[in-house]
PDB file of C-alpha atoms in Angstrom:
ATOM      1  CA  MET A 540      -0.281  -0.079   0.031  1.00 39.00           C
ATOM      2  CA  ARG A 541       1.481   3.017  -0.944  1.00 38.00           C
ATOM      3  CA  VAL A 542       1.217   5.833   2.133  1.00 36.00           C
ATOM      4  CA  PRO A 543       1.634   9.477   0.372  1.00 40.00           C
ATOM      5  CA  ARG A 544       4.363  11.520   1.697  1.00 41.00           C
ATOM      6  CA  ARG A 545       3.071  14.746   3.502  1.00 41.00           C
ATOM      7  CA  ARG A 546       4.166  17.516   1.407  1.00 40.00           C
ATOM      8  CA  PRO A 547       3.457  21.460   2.868  1.00 41.00           C
ATOM      9  CA  ARG A 548       0.253  22.805   3.216  1.00 40.00           C
ATOM     10  CA  GLY A 549       0.393  24.985  -0.087  1.00 39.00           C
ATOM     11  CA  ALA A 550       1.346  22.118  -2.121  1.00 38.00           C
ATOM     12  CA  ARG A 551      -1.389  19.992  -1.897  1.00 41.00           C
ATOM     13  CA  LYS A 552      -4.298  20.054  -4.282  1.00 42.00           C
ATOM     14  CA  PRO A 553      -8.343  19.289  -3.502  1.00 45.00           C
ATOM     15  CA  ARG A 554      -8.435  15.772  -4.395  1.00 41.00           C
ATOM     16  CA  SER A 555     -11.890  14.354  -5.420  1.00 40.00           C
ATOM     17  CA  PRO A 556     -13.215  11.239  -3.424  1.00 40.00           C
ATOM     18  CA  ARG A 557     -11.788   7.814  -4.605  1.00 34.00           C
ATOM     19  CA  ILE A 558     -14.478   4.940  -4.869  1.00 32.00           C
ATOM     20  CA  PRO A 559     -13.771   1.692  -5.074  1.00 34.00           C
ATOM     21  CA  GLY A 560     -14.237  -0.302  -8.223  1.00 33.00           C
ATOM     22  CA  GLY A 561     -13.592   3.518 -10.101  1.00 35.00           C
ATOM     23  CA  PRO A 562     -10.556   3.845 -12.168  1.00 34.00           C
ATOM     24  CA  GLY A 563      -7.532   2.596 -11.011  1.00 38.00           C
ATOM     25  CA  SER A 564      -9.177   1.279  -8.104  1.00 36.00           C
ATOM     26  CA  PRO A 565      -9.168  -2.647  -7.400  1.00 39.00           C
ATOM     27  CA  ARG A 566     -12.895  -4.005  -8.369  1.00 38.00           C
ATOM     28  CA  LEU A 567     -14.613  -4.892  -5.288  1.00 38.00           C
ATOM     29  CA  PRO A 568     -17.447  -7.571  -5.303  1.00 38.00           C
ATOM     30  CA  ARG A 569     -20.588  -6.210  -6.489  1.00 37.00           C
ATOM     31  CA  ALA A 570     -22.169  -6.623  -2.890  1.00 38.00           C
ATOM     32  CA  VAL A 571     -19.710  -3.758  -1.839  1.00 37.00           C
ATOM     33  CA  ALA A 572     -19.459  -1.613  -4.821  1.00 39.00           C
ATOM     34  CA  VAL A 573     -21.558   1.262  -3.447  1.00 44.00           C
ATOM     35  CA  PRO A 574     -21.438   4.692  -3.003  1.00 48.00           C
ATOM     36  CA  LEU A 575     -18.471   5.515  -0.124  1.00 51.00           C
ATOM     37  CA  GLY A 576     -19.488   9.212   0.279  1.00 56.00           C
ATOM     38  CA  CYS A 577     -16.938  11.735   0.132  1.00 61.00           C
ATOM     39  CA  LEU A 578     -14.257  10.006   1.829  1.00 51.00           C
ATOM     40  CA  PRO A 579     -10.983   9.456   0.589  1.00 45.00           C
ATOM     41  CA  GLY A 580      -9.339   6.159  -0.064  1.00 42.00           C
ATOM     42  CA  VAL A 581      -7.989   4.016   2.490  1.00 37.00           C
ATOM     43  CA  ALA A 582      -4.980   5.878   4.943  1.00 38.00           C
ATOM     44  CA  ALA A 583      -3.244   2.747   6.120  1.00 35.00           C
ATOM     45  CA  ALA A 584      -4.710  -1.432   6.482  1.00 35.00           C
ATOM     46  CA  VAL A 585      -2.999  -1.898   9.946  1.00 32.00           C
ATOM     47  CA  ALA A 586      -3.491   0.658  12.584  1.00 35.00           C
ATOM     48  CA  LEU A 587      -3.853   0.953  16.223  1.00 32.00           C
ATOM     49  CA  VAL A 588      -7.277  -0.832  17.680  1.00 33.00           C
ATOM     50  CA  LEU A 589      -8.543   0.942  20.950  1.00 35.00           C
ATOM     51  CA  THR A 590      -8.481  -0.982  23.899  1.00 31.00           C
ATOM     52  CA  ALA A 591     -11.382  -1.530  26.202  1.00 34.00           C
ATOM     53  CA  TYR A 592      -9.811   0.783  29.100  1.00 38.00           C
ATOM     54  CA  GLY A 593      -9.498   3.207  26.599  1.00 40.00           C
ATOM     55  CA  VAL A 594     -13.172   3.266  25.582  1.00 38.00           C
ATOM     56  CA  GLU A 595     -14.268   2.949  29.258  1.00 39.00           C
ATOM     57  CA  ARG A 596     -11.918   5.838  30.270  1.00 45.00           C
ATOM     58  CA  ALA A 597     -13.284   8.336  27.854  1.00 45.00           C
ATOM     59  CA  ALA A 598     -16.731   7.769  28.454  1.00 46.00           C
ATOM     60  CA  GLU A 599     -16.094   8.220  31.864  1.00 50.00           C
ATOM     61  CA  THR A 600     -14.361  11.344  31.700  1.00 50.00           C
ATOM     62  CA  SER A 601     -17.066  12.568  29.145  1.00 51.00           C
ATOM     63  CA  ASP A 602     -19.785  11.688  31.966  1.00 56.00           C
ATOM     64  CA  ALA A 603     -18.023  13.366  34.541  1.00 58.00           C
ATOM     65  CA  GLU A 604     -17.420  16.765  32.865  1.00 58.00           C
ATOM     66  CA  ALA A 605     -20.611  16.784  31.392  1.00 54.00           C
ATOM     67  CA  ALA A 606     -22.463  16.989  34.880  1.00 55.00           C
ATOM     68  CA  ALA A 607     -20.018  19.199  36.572  1.00 61.00           C
ATOM     69  CA  ARG A 608     -20.103  21.798  33.201  1.00 64.00           C
ATOM     70  CA  PRO A 609     -22.960  24.402  34.270  1.00 74.00           C
ATOM     71  CA  ALA A 610     -25.940  24.607  31.959  1.00 79.00           C
ATOM     72  CA  PRO A 611     -25.068  26.766  28.866  1.00 86.00           C
ATOM     73  CA  ALA A 612     -27.596  29.912  28.268  1.00 88.00           C
ATOM     74  CA  PHE A 613     -27.982  29.114  24.650  1.00 94.00           C
ATOM     75  CA  GLN A 614     -29.273  25.639  23.525  1.00 92.00           C
ATOM     76  CA  ALA A 615     -31.413  24.309  20.785  1.00 96.00           C
ATOM     77  CA  PRO A 616     -34.365  21.532  20.716  1.00 96.00           C
ATOM     78  CA  ARG A 617     -33.262  18.013  19.680  1.00 98.00           C
ATOM     79  CA  PRO A 618     -34.346  17.630  16.093  1.00 98.00           C
ATOM     80  CA  SER A 619     -36.648  14.652  15.132  1.00 98.00           C
ATOM     81  CA  ILE A 620     -34.295  11.738  14.281  1.00 98.00           C
ATOM     82  CA  VAL A 621     -34.861   8.182  12.692  1.00 98.00           C
ATOM     83  CA  PRO A 622     -32.920   5.774  14.555  1.00 98.00           C
ATOM     84  CA  ARG A 623     -30.215   3.611  12.939  1.00 96.00           C
ATOM     85  CA  SER A 624     -32.282   0.583  13.273  1.00 95.00           C
ATOM     86  CA  VAL A 625     -34.869   1.675  10.226  1.00 97.00           C
ATOM     87  CA  TRP A 626     -32.032   1.732   7.822  1.00 97.00           C
ATOM     88  CA  LEU A 627     -29.572  -1.179   9.226  1.00 95.00           C
ATOM     89  CA  GLY A 628     -32.235  -3.650  10.856  1.00 91.00           C
ATOM     90  CA  ASP A 629     -30.258  -6.832  11.889  1.00 87.00           C
ATOM     91  CA  ALA A 630     -27.472  -6.232   9.749  1.00 83.00           C
ATOM     92  CA  ALA A 631     -25.013  -4.568  12.113  1.00 84.00           C
ATOM     93  CA  ARG A 632     -21.650  -6.088  12.032  1.00 86.00           C
ATOM     94  CA  ASP A 633     -19.749  -7.100  15.310  1.00 88.00           C
ATOM     95  CA  GLN A 634     -17.853  -3.929  16.187  1.00 89.00           C
ATOM     96  CA  PRO A 635     -16.242  -2.450  19.270  1.00 91.00           C
ATOM     97  CA  PRO A 636     -17.545  -0.159  21.940  1.00 95.00           C
ATOM     98  CA  PRO A 637     -18.185   3.399  20.805  1.00 95.00           C
ATOM     99  CA  ARG A 638     -15.810   5.991  21.598  1.00 96.00           C
ATOM    100  CA  TYR A 639     -16.624   9.227  23.478  1.00 97.00           C
ATOM    101  CA  ASP A 640     -15.294  12.530  23.897  1.00 97.00           C
ATOM    102  CA  ASP A 641     -15.970  15.338  26.371  1.00 96.00           C
ATOM    103  CA  GLN A 642     -18.115  17.375  24.453  1.00 97.00           C
ATOM    104  CA  VAL A 643     -19.262  18.750  20.831  1.00 98.00           C
ATOM    105  CA  VAL A 644     -17.999  21.728  20.197  1.00 98.00           C
ATOM    106  CA  ALA A 645     -17.719  21.641  16.359  1.00 98.00           C
ATOM    107  CA  VAL A 646     -19.651  20.302  13.203  1.00 98.00           C
ATOM    108  CA  PHE A 647     -18.461  18.791   9.753  1.00 98.00           C
ATOM    109  CA  VAL A 648     -20.748  18.958   6.791  1.00 98.00           C
ATOM    110  CA  HIS A 649     -20.188  16.405   4.074  1.00 98.00           C
ATOM    111  CA  HIS A 650     -22.301  15.266   1.290  1.00 98.00           C
ATOM    112  CA  THR A 651     -22.197  11.601   0.436  1.00 97.00           C
ATOM    113  CA  ASP A 652     -21.208  11.634  -3.414  1.00 96.00           C
ATOM    114  CA  SER A 653     -24.283   9.729  -4.168  1.00 96.00           C
ATOM    115  CA  PRO A 654     -27.047  10.457  -6.713  1.00 96.00           C
ATOM    116  CA  ASN A 655     -29.508  13.320  -6.116  1.00 97.00           C
ATOM    117  CA  GLY A 656     -32.736  12.128  -7.615  1.00 94.00           C
ATOM    118  CA  TYR A 657     -33.309   9.763  -5.235  1.00 98.00           C
ATOM    119  CA  ASP A 658     -36.998   8.907  -3.751  1.00 98.00           C
ATOM    120  CA  CYS A 659     -36.643  10.184   0.000  1.00 98.00           C
ATOM    121  CA  ALA A 660     -38.607   6.478   0.874  1.00 98.00           C
ATOM    122  CA  ASP A 661     -35.423   5.410  -0.716  1.00 98.00           C
ATOM    123  CA  ALA A 662     -33.149   7.107   2.076  1.00 98.00           C
ATOM    124  CA  PRO A 663     -32.497   4.164   4.533  1.00 98.00           C
ATOM    125  CA  GLY A 664     -32.046   1.868   1.978  1.00 97.00           C
ATOM    126  CA  ILE A 665     -28.869   4.334   0.266  1.00 98.00           C
ATOM    127  CA  ILE A 666     -27.851   4.918   4.041  1.00 98.00           C
ATOM    128  CA  ARG A 667     -27.348   1.322   4.464  1.00 97.00           C
ATOM    129  CA  GLY A 668     -25.397   0.997   1.106  1.00 96.00           C
ATOM    130  CA  LEU A 669     -23.366   3.673   2.553  1.00 97.00           C
ATOM    131  CA  TYR A 670     -22.641   1.530   5.556  1.00 96.00           C
ATOM    132  CA  ASP A 671     -22.267  -1.786   3.478  1.00 94.00           C
ATOM    133  CA  GLY A 672     -19.200   0.418   1.260  1.00 94.00           C
ATOM    134  CA  GLN A 673     -17.620   1.523   4.316  1.00 93.00           C
ATOM    135  CA  THR A 674     -17.577  -1.554   6.847  1.00 92.00           C
ATOM    136  CA  GLU A 675     -17.215  -4.318   3.916  1.00 90.00           C
ATOM    137  CA  GLY A 676     -15.495  -2.425   1.382  1.00 88.00           C
ATOM    138  CA  ARG A 677     -13.286  -0.076   4.064  1.00 89.00           C
ATOM    139  CA  ASP A 678     -13.313  -2.494   6.763  1.00 89.00           C
ATOM    140  CA  TRP A 679     -14.101  -0.029   9.049  1.00 90.00           C
ATOM    141  CA  ASP A 680     -16.193  -0.784  12.082  1.00 92.00           C
ATOM    142  CA  ASP A 681     -19.507   1.538  11.347  1.00 96.00           C
ATOM    143  CA  LEU A 682     -20.935   4.259   9.337  1.00 96.00           C
ATOM    144  CA  GLY A 683     -18.247   7.009   9.893  1.00 96.00           C
ATOM    145  CA  TYR A 684     -21.521   9.496  10.038  1.00 98.00           C
ATOM    146  CA  ASN A 685     -22.970  10.696  12.941  1.00 98.00           C
ATOM    147  CA  PHE A 686     -25.879  12.121  11.220  1.00 98.00           C
ATOM    148  CA  VAL A 687     -27.182  11.844   7.388  1.00 98.00           C
ATOM    149  CA  VAL A 688     -29.880  14.407   6.369  1.00 98.00           C
ATOM    150  CA  ASP A 689     -31.969  13.354   2.914  1.00 98.00           C
ATOM    151  CA  ARG A 690     -33.016  15.651   0.058  1.00 98.00           C
ATOM    152  CA  CYS A 691     -36.874  15.813   2.546  1.00 98.00           C
ATOM    153  CA  GLY A 692     -35.060  17.254   5.474  1.00 98.00           C
ATOM    154  CA  THR A 693     -35.230  13.763   7.498  1.00 98.00           C
ATOM    155  CA  VAL A 694     -32.616  13.674  10.001  1.00 98.00           C
ATOM    156  CA  TYR A 695     -31.120   9.543  10.266  1.00 98.00           C
ATOM    157  CA  GLU A 696     -29.015   8.803  13.049  1.00 98.00           C
ATOM    158  CA  GLY A 697     -25.440   7.316  11.753  1.00 98.00           C
ATOM    159  CA  ARG A 698     -22.541   5.983  14.051  1.00 97.00           C
ATOM    160  CA  ALA A 699     -23.725   4.259  16.973  1.00 97.00           C
ATOM    161  CA  GLY A 700     -23.204   5.094  20.440  1.00 97.00           C
ATOM    162  CA  GLY A 701     -26.172   7.372  21.194  1.00 97.00           C
ATOM    163  CA  THR A 702     -27.520  10.720  19.499  1.00 98.00           C
ATOM    164  CA  ASP A 703     -27.613  12.597  22.560  1.00 97.00           C
ATOM    165  CA  ARG A 704     -23.715  11.907  23.217  1.00 97.00           C
ATOM    166  CA  PRO A 705     -20.592  13.407  22.320  1.00 98.00           C
ATOM    167  CA  VAL A 706     -19.635   9.820  19.963  1.00 98.00           C
ATOM    168  CA  THR A 707     -16.670  10.250  18.014  1.00 97.00           C
ATOM    169  CA  GLY A 708     -17.267   9.854  14.770  1.00 95.00           C
ATOM    170  CA  ALA A 709     -14.627   8.813  11.943  1.00 95.00           C
ATOM    171  CA  HIS A 710     -15.381  11.257   8.743  1.00 96.00           C
ATOM    172  CA  THR A 711     -12.800  13.869   9.332  1.00 96.00           C
ATOM    173  CA  GLN A 712      -9.496  12.616   9.302  1.00 94.00           C
ATOM    174  CA  GLY A 713      -7.518  14.765  11.944  1.00 96.00           C
ATOM    175  CA  PHE A 714     -10.745  16.389  13.465  1.00 97.00           C
ATOM    176  CA  ASN A 715     -12.967  13.313  14.489  1.00 97.00           C
ATOM    177  CA  HIS A 716     -12.660  14.263  18.203  1.00 96.00           C
ATOM    178  CA  ARG A 717     -14.881  16.708  19.963  1.00 97.00           C
ATOM    179  CA  THR A 718     -16.759  17.183  16.262  1.00 98.00           C
ATOM    180  CA  ALA A 719     -19.792  15.698  14.875  1.00 98.00           C
ATOM    181  CA  GLY A 720     -20.056  14.766  11.130  1.00 98.00           C
ATOM    182  CA  ILE A 721     -23.087  15.361   9.266  1.00 98.00           C
ATOM    183  CA  ALA A 722     -23.751  14.172   5.931  1.00 98.00           C
ATOM    184  CA  ALA A 723     -26.356  15.734   3.205  1.00 98.00           C
ATOM    185  CA  LEU A 724     -27.374  12.666   1.041  1.00 98.00           C
ATOM    186  CA  GLY A 725     -26.730  13.648  -2.526  1.00 98.00           C
ATOM    187  CA  THR A 726     -23.976  15.591  -4.229  1.00 98.00           C
ATOM    188  CA  PHE A 727     -23.898  19.278  -3.998  1.00 98.00           C
ATOM    189  CA  THR A 728     -20.961  20.232  -6.387  1.00 97.00           C
ATOM    190  CA  GLU A 729     -20.919  23.796  -8.257  1.00 97.00           C
ATOM    191  CA  GLY A 730     -24.495  24.830  -9.568  1.00 97.00           C
ATOM    192  CA  VAL A 731     -26.311  22.225  -8.008  1.00 98.00           C
ATOM    193  CA  GLU A 732     -29.393  23.317  -5.818  1.00 97.00           C
ATOM    194  CA  VAL A 733     -29.557  22.370  -1.860  1.00 98.00           C
ATOM    195  CA  PRO A 734     -33.010  21.671  -0.802  1.00 98.00           C
ATOM    196  CA  GLU A 735     -34.250  24.350   1.636  1.00 98.00           C
ATOM    197  CA  VAL A 736     -35.242  21.829   3.906  1.00 98.00           C
ATOM    198  CA  MET A 737     -31.957  19.919   3.759  1.00 98.00           C
ATOM    199  CA  LEU A 738     -30.478  22.853   5.058  1.00 98.00           C
ATOM    200  CA  ARG A 739     -32.673  23.738   7.762  1.00 98.00           C
ATOM    201  CA  ALA A 740     -32.392  20.229   9.172  1.00 98.00           C
ATOM    202  CA  ILE A 741     -28.535  20.544   8.846  1.00 98.00           C
ATOM    203  CA  ALA A 742     -28.603  23.855  10.900  1.00 98.00           C
ATOM    204  CA  ALA A 743     -31.035  22.170  13.180  1.00 98.00           C
ATOM    205  CA  VAL A 744     -28.619  19.419  14.217  1.00 98.00           C
ATOM    206  CA  SER A 745     -25.779  21.473  14.216  1.00 98.00           C
ATOM    207  CA  ALA A 746     -27.677  24.052  16.782  1.00 98.00           C
ATOM    208  CA  TRP A 747     -28.883  20.894  19.410  1.00 98.00           C
ATOM    209  CA  LYS A 748     -25.313  19.371  19.060  1.00 98.00           C
ATOM    210  CA  LEU A 749     -23.473  22.556  19.739  1.00 98.00           C
ATOM    211  CA  GLY A 750     -25.564  23.813  22.573  1.00 97.00           C
ATOM    212  CA  PRO A 751     -24.421  21.641  25.574  1.00 97.00           C
ATOM    213  CA  SER A 752     -20.745  23.081  24.645  1.00 97.00           C
ATOM    214  CA  GLY A 753     -22.213  26.905  24.368  1.00 97.00           C
ATOM    215  CA  THR A 754     -20.506  27.108  21.202  1.00 97.00           C
ATOM    216  CA  ASP A 755     -22.021  29.673  18.774  1.00 98.00           C
ATOM    217  CA  PRO A 756     -22.276  28.060  15.394  1.00 98.00           C
ATOM    218  CA  ARG A 757     -21.100  31.379  14.110  1.00 98.00           C
ATOM    219  CA  ALA A 758     -18.303  31.143  15.770  1.00 97.00           C
ATOM    220  CA  GLU A 759     -14.381  29.997  15.598  1.00 98.00           C
ATOM    221  CA  VAL A 760     -12.943  27.240  17.595  1.00 98.00           C
ATOM    222  CA  ARG A 761      -9.722  26.045  17.951  1.00 97.00           C
ATOM    223  CA  LEU A 762      -9.183  21.984  17.773  1.00 97.00           C
ATOM    224  CA  VAL A 763      -5.869  20.337  17.573  1.00 96.00           C
ATOM    225  CA  SER A 764      -5.111  17.778  14.758  1.00 96.00           C
ATOM    226  CA  SER A 765      -4.350  14.203  15.627  1.00 95.00           C
ATOM    227  CA  ASN A 766      -3.357  13.021  11.918  1.00 93.00           C
ATOM    228  CA  GLY A 767      -0.848  14.561   9.738  1.00 91.00           C
ATOM    229  CA  GLY A 768      -2.901  13.378   6.615  1.00 91.00           C
ATOM    230  CA  SER A 769      -5.818  16.207   7.381  1.00 94.00           C
ATOM    231  CA  ARG A 770      -4.667  20.124   5.979  1.00 95.00           C
ATOM    232  CA  TYR A 771      -2.647  20.622   9.435  1.00 96.00           C
ATOM    233  CA  ALA A 772       0.320  18.657  11.050  1.00 96.00           C
ATOM    234  CA  ALA A 773      -0.738  16.324  14.014  1.00 96.00           C
ATOM    235  CA  GLY A 774      -0.279  18.351  16.977  1.00 96.00           C
ATOM    236  CA  THR A 775      -1.086  22.007  15.312  1.00 96.00           C
ATOM    237  CA  ALA A 776      -3.908  23.835  17.066  1.00 96.00           C
ATOM    238  CA  ALA A 777      -5.829  24.856  13.824  1.00 97.00           C
ATOM    239  CA  THR A 778      -8.825  27.662  14.217  1.00 97.00           C
ATOM    240  CA  LEU A 779     -11.926  26.605  12.221  1.00 98.00           C
ATOM    241  CA  PRO A 780     -15.390  27.240  11.785  1.00 98.00           C
ATOM    242  CA  ALA A 781     -17.808  25.513  14.851  1.00 98.00           C
ATOM    243  CA  VAL A 782     -19.703  24.699  11.537  1.00 98.00           C
ATOM    244  CA  ALA A 783     -17.185  23.657   8.671  1.00 98.00           C
ATOM    245  CA  GLY A 784     -17.378  21.833   5.269  1.00 98.00           C
ATOM    246  CA  HIS A 785     -15.142  18.958   5.007  1.00 98.00           C
ATOM    247  CA  SER A 786     -12.891  20.541   3.096  1.00 97.00           C
ATOM    248  CA  ASP A 787     -11.706  23.016   5.618  1.00 97.00           C
ATOM    249  CA  GLY A 788     -10.181  20.015   7.566  1.00 97.00           C
ATOM    250  CA  TYR A 789      -9.094  17.931   4.990  1.00 96.00           C
ATOM    251  CA  MET A 790      -7.702  18.162   1.227  1.00 95.00           C
ATOM    252  CA  THR A 791     -11.059  16.976  -0.373  1.00 96.00           C
ATOM    253  CA  ASP A 792     -13.899  18.879  -2.825  1.00 96.00           C
ATOM    254  CA  CYS A 793     -16.730  17.515  -0.241  1.00 97.00           C
ATOM    255  CA  PRO A 794     -19.385  19.072   1.007  1.00 98.00           C
ATOM    256  CA  GLY A 795     -19.528  20.850  -2.404  1.00 98.00           C
ATOM    257  CA  ALA A 796     -18.999  23.870  -3.580  1.00 98.00           C
ATOM    258  CA  ALA A 797     -22.866  24.929  -3.548  1.00 98.00           C
ATOM    259  CA  LEU A 798     -23.558  23.095  -0.220  1.00 98.00           C
ATOM    260  CA  HIS A 799     -20.136  24.895   1.089  1.00 98.00           C
ATOM    261  CA  ALA A 800     -21.625  28.052  -0.031  1.00 98.00           C
ATOM    262  CA  ARG A 801     -24.265  27.949   2.123  1.00 98.00           C
ATOM    263  CA  LEU A 802     -22.660  27.087   5.306  1.00 98.00           C
ATOM    264  CA  PRO A 803     -23.030  30.767   6.135  1.00 98.00           C
ATOM    265  CA  GLU A 804     -26.806  30.338   6.153  1.00 98.00           C
ATOM    266  CA  ILE A 805     -26.754  27.524   8.010  1.00 98.00           C
ATOM    267  CA  ARG A 806     -24.470  28.697  10.818  1.00 98.00           C
ATOM    268  CA  ASP A 807     -26.906  31.686  11.174  1.00 98.00           C
ATOM    269  CA  LEU A 808     -29.991  29.582  11.323  1.00 98.00           C
ATOM    270  CA  ALA A 809     -28.225  27.223  14.007  1.00 98.00           C
ATOM    271  CA  ALA A 810     -27.543  30.364  16.097  1.00 98.00           C
ATOM    272  CA  ARG A 811     -31.217  31.633  15.799  1.00 97.00           C
ATOM    273  CA  LEU A 812     -32.678  27.613  17.105  1.00 97.00           C
ATOM    274  CA  GLN A 813     -30.225  28.571  20.212  1.00 97.00           C
ATOM    275  CA  GLY A 814     -31.906  31.470  20.742  1.00 96.00           C
ATOM    276  CA  ARG A 815     -29.132  34.067  19.604  1.00 96.00           C
ATOM    277  CA  ASP A 816     -29.731  36.999  18.180  1.00 86.00           C
ATOM    278  CA  ALA A 817     -28.378  38.563  14.893  1.00 71.00           C
ATOM    279  CA  GLY A 818     -25.592  40.371  15.548  1.00 59.00           C
ATOM    280  CA  THR A 819     -22.189  40.794  17.594  1.00 46.00           C
ATOM    281  CA  GLY A 820     -23.140  41.035  20.994  1.00 38.00           C
ATOM    282  CA  THR A 821     -22.446  39.450  23.851  1.00 37.00           C
ATOM    283  CA  ASP A 822     -24.623  36.393  23.084  1.00 44.00           C
ATOM    284  CA  ARG A 823     -21.907  35.608  20.282  1.00 42.00           C
ATOM    285  CA  ASP A 824     -19.188  34.093  22.029  1.00 42.00           C
ATOM    286  CA  THR A 825     -16.026  34.022  19.422  1.00 40.00           C
ATOM    287  CA  GLY A 826     -14.735  30.555  20.611  1.00 43.00           C
ATOM    288  CA  THR A 827     -11.447  31.108  19.814  1.00 41.00           C
ATOM    289  CA  ASP A 828     -10.369  31.290  23.137  1.00 41.00           C
ATOM    290  CA  ARG A 829     -12.372  27.966  24.326  1.00 47.00           C
ATOM    291  CA  ASP A 830     -10.320  25.609  26.128  1.00 45.00           C
ATOM    292  CA  THR A 831     -10.067  22.486  23.880  1.00 46.00           C
ATOM    293  CA  GLY A 832      -9.271  20.018  26.858  1.00 42.00           C
ATOM    294  CA  THR A 833      -5.435  19.186  27.040  1.00 34.00           C
ATOM    295  CA  ASP A 834      -6.310  15.773  28.486  1.00 35.00           C
ATOM    296  CA  THR A 835      -8.657  14.963  25.599  1.00 37.00           C
ATOM    297  CA  GLU A 836      -6.075  16.420  23.130  1.00 38.00           C
ATOM    298  CA  ARG A 837      -3.431  14.052  24.421  1.00 36.00           C
ATOM    299  CA  VAL A 838      -5.702  10.954  24.033  1.00 36.00           C
ATOM    300  CA  GLU A 839      -6.049  12.206  20.970  1.00 39.00           C
ATOM    301  CA  LEU A 840      -2.818  12.030  19.795  1.00 37.00           C
ATOM    302  CA  GLU A 841      -1.886   8.650  21.980  1.00 33.00           C
ATOM    303  CA  ASP A 842      -4.942   6.182  21.529  1.00 37.00           C
ATOM    304  CA  ASP A 843      -6.385   7.228  18.399  1.00 43.00           C
ATOM    305  CA  ALA A 844      -7.640   3.873  16.640  1.00 40.00           C
ATOM    306  CA  ARG A 845      -8.710   2.303  13.497  1.00 44.00           C
ATOM    307  CA  ASN A 846     -11.342   4.655  12.088  1.00 46.00           C
ATOM    308  CA  GLU A 847      -9.064   7.889  12.800  1.00 45.00           C
ATOM    309  CA  GLU A 848      -6.492   6.733  11.118  1.00 41.00           C
ATOM    310  CA  LEU A 849      -8.446   5.420   8.153  1.00 41.00           C
ATOM    311  CA  SER A 850     -11.238   8.191   8.231  1.00 46.00           C
ATOM    312  CA  PRO A 851     -10.868  11.231   5.678  1.00 49.00           C
TER     313      PRO A 851
END
């Protein structure tokens, strides 16, 4: 397996997602030749495996810190979310327990790089295809995204672990910790219309997930890169939007130019859903001085497991 050599940030160019079975890729069995979303190819075939101790430690730390944290002033209601059992049924693969962070301070928006003209009744089957592609085609333990939103604005639970908990995803290499990944079901390259109901649903999930950490969706936050395959060297503290596009953290075209251009609207709507005004008054937390959790950062760098290494 060829591992790309790190180049200076300025020398890198955005790269399109690679779909197994496409040009220059080994053919997969028909059963796994499905859309895999805006996720680059495998970065490593052999990676660290998270120990049970590590999982328990992360979960215990998350619960304890959350209990001690005062309730933030601005929060949003939980949107309606379709449970993963609807699209997964009894076909779940054996997988290790989910991993957790202490809180969610940023959201990364993706598109799945799959066809747009689907009937929304077929969305569960499409998400199941994404799951099959990532777990069978890439040998991941679960779907990388925390949430998937279809063109009708329906929100689906993605990665296992509990929608109301800060589950560590496998969606943005280097920045899977303390973030949530929300995938728009479809392809939203330049010139493609993004359904308004989809935008509202993404905003609703963003507002809700960022509420417990007190993060203003219009803010910028500091995240520590845990993987040099991102736009930032491992250990670098990067300042990123609280509601960011996949391409803000990783060299990719995802979530597509059309959807990325709508992120300011999503941020503003999410802020209003949290009860914040539209100005720049005291309710607008810039987030750049937010404590990103030294202990959490150390765990990221020491205990990253398979999906952190393989995720985009």
